[in-house]
């Protein structure tokens, strides 16, 4: 069984026909101003790995593949407001003082 990937880049590439797949493999790294090997490594990032793609590059890739912000990620992202973070921090401080 294949290891889960952090991003849906490989899935999006595999949706392409052979001609477009080859063209995309050439033009996407140029568009992102990265090396071909870097793009290849981005496609293979494991879901549980520490390595990541810079945010601006993720946004560019979402645009290339016609995705909305956040759709390229292949894992849930827990979003918390600043108010929630502050409240949680206050609770933790109270617990530490006990």
Tab-separated table of C-alpha atoms in Angstrom:
chain	number	residue	atom	x	y	z
A	1	UNK	CA	0.000	0.000	0.000
A	2	UNK	CA	1.252	3.440	-0.924
A	3	UNK	CA	2.058	5.923	1.838
A	4	UNK	CA	-0.415	8.849	2.072
A	5	UNK	CA	0.868	12.099	0.593
A	6	UNK	CA	0.733	15.535	2.221
A	7	UNK	CA	-0.595	17.223	-0.922
A	8	UNK	CA	-2.811	16.178	-3.833
A	9	UNK	CA	-0.234	17.117	-6.475
A	10	UNK	CA	0.298	13.548	-7.685
A	11	UNK	CA	-3.462	12.946	-7.928
A	12	UNK	CA	-3.906	16.108	-10.011
A	13	UNK	CA	-0.993	15.173	-12.271
A	14	UNK	CA	-2.425	11.691	-12.785
A	15	UNK	CA	-5.702	13.194	-14.048
A	16	UNK	CA	-3.830	14.523	-17.095
A	17	UNK	CA	-3.422	12.677	-20.365
A	18	UNK	CA	0.145	11.662	-21.261
A	19	UNK	CA	0.840	14.696	-23.473
A	20	UNK	CA	-0.350	17.181	-20.843
A	21	UNK	CA	1.370	15.225	-18.050
A	22	UNK	CA	4.727	15.584	-19.802
A	23	UNK	CA	4.092	19.260	-20.561
A	24	UNK	CA	2.995	19.929	-16.963
A	25	UNK	CA	6.132	18.224	-15.649
A	26	UNK	CA	8.158	20.785	-17.610
A	27	UNK	CA	6.129	23.980	-17.214
A	28	UNK	CA	5.024	23.770	-13.575
A	29	UNK	CA	8.574	23.837	-12.126
A	30	UNK	CA	9.412	26.751	-14.453
A	31	UNK	CA	6.277	28.616	-13.344
A	32	UNK	CA	7.151	28.013	-9.681
A	33	UNK	CA	10.812	28.918	-10.331
A	34	UNK	CA	12.013	25.646	-8.814
A	35	UNK	CA	14.042	22.715	-10.090
A	36	UNK	CA	12.326	19.699	-11.646
A	37	UNK	CA	13.642	17.531	-8.790
A	38	UNK	CA	12.184	19.905	-6.197
A	39	UNK	CA	8.778	19.616	-7.860
A	40	UNK	CA	9.157	15.842	-7.907
A	41	UNK	CA	9.987	15.890	-4.182
A	42	UNK	CA	6.945	18.079	-3.453
A	43	UNK	CA	4.745	15.475	-5.138
A	44	UNK	CA	6.067	12.722	-2.887
A	45	UNK	CA	5.975	14.446	0.534
A	46	UNK	CA	4.590	11.979	3.102
A	47	UNK	CA	1.564	13.114	5.110
A	48	UNK	CA	3.363	12.559	8.414
A	49	UNK	CA	6.659	14.145	7.319
A	50	UNK	CA	8.134	17.348	8.706
A	51	UNK	CA	9.104	18.759	5.292
A	52	UNK	CA	6.636	21.141	3.712
A	53	UNK	CA	6.091	23.360	0.689
A	54	UNK	CA	6.283	27.147	1.147
A	55	UNK	CA	2.812	28.685	1.464
A	56	UNK	CA	3.146	30.896	-1.632
A	57	UNK	CA	4.128	27.860	-3.699
A	58	UNK	CA	1.112	25.894	-2.422
A	59	UNK	CA	-1.143	28.799	-3.459
A	60	UNK	CA	0.462	28.883	-6.908
A	61	UNK	CA	-0.073	25.137	-7.284
A	62	UNK	CA	-3.714	25.487	-6.255
A	63	UNK	CA	-4.094	28.075	-9.000
A	64	UNK	CA	-2.353	25.887	-11.580
A	65	UNK	CA	-4.694	22.984	-10.804
A	66	UNK	CA	-7.800	25.207	-10.546
A	67	UNK	CA	-8.299	24.516	-6.844
A	68	UNK	CA	-9.679	26.766	-4.123
A	69	UNK	CA	-7.447	27.829	-1.224
A	70	UNK	CA	-6.766	24.872	1.054
A	71	UNK	CA	-7.874	22.183	-1.415
A	72	UNK	CA	-4.356	21.011	-2.288
A	73	UNK	CA	-3.718	19.775	1.256
A	74	UNK	CA	-4.421	16.082	1.671
A	75	UNK	CA	-4.893	16.327	5.432
A	76	UNK	CA	-7.268	18.219	7.718
A	77	UNK	CA	-6.072	21.575	8.953
A	78	UNK	CA	-7.466	22.575	12.343
A	79	UNK	CA	-8.350	26.249	12.259
A	80	UNK	CA	-8.691	28.182	15.496
A	81	UNK	CA	-9.460	31.857	15.948
A	82	UNK	CA	-7.167	34.101	17.952
A	83	UNK	CA	-9.840	34.363	20.672
A	84	UNK	CA	-9.904	30.566	21.003
A	85	UNK	CA	-6.105	30.374	21.215
A	86	UNK	CA	-6.018	33.057	23.907
A	87	UNK	CA	-8.768	31.298	25.907
A	88	UNK	CA	-6.957	27.956	25.665
A	89	UNK	CA	-3.705	29.563	26.779
A	90	UNK	CA	-5.436	31.136	29.788
A	91	UNK	CA	-6.895	27.717	30.737
A	92	UNK	CA	-3.465	26.088	30.490
A	93	UNK	CA	-1.908	28.781	32.650
A	94	UNK	CA	-4.608	28.301	35.287
A	95	UNK	CA	-3.996	24.526	35.295
A	96	UNK	CA	-0.235	25.062	35.622
A	97	UNK	CA	-0.765	27.298	38.661
A	98	UNK	CA	-2.754	24.616	40.492
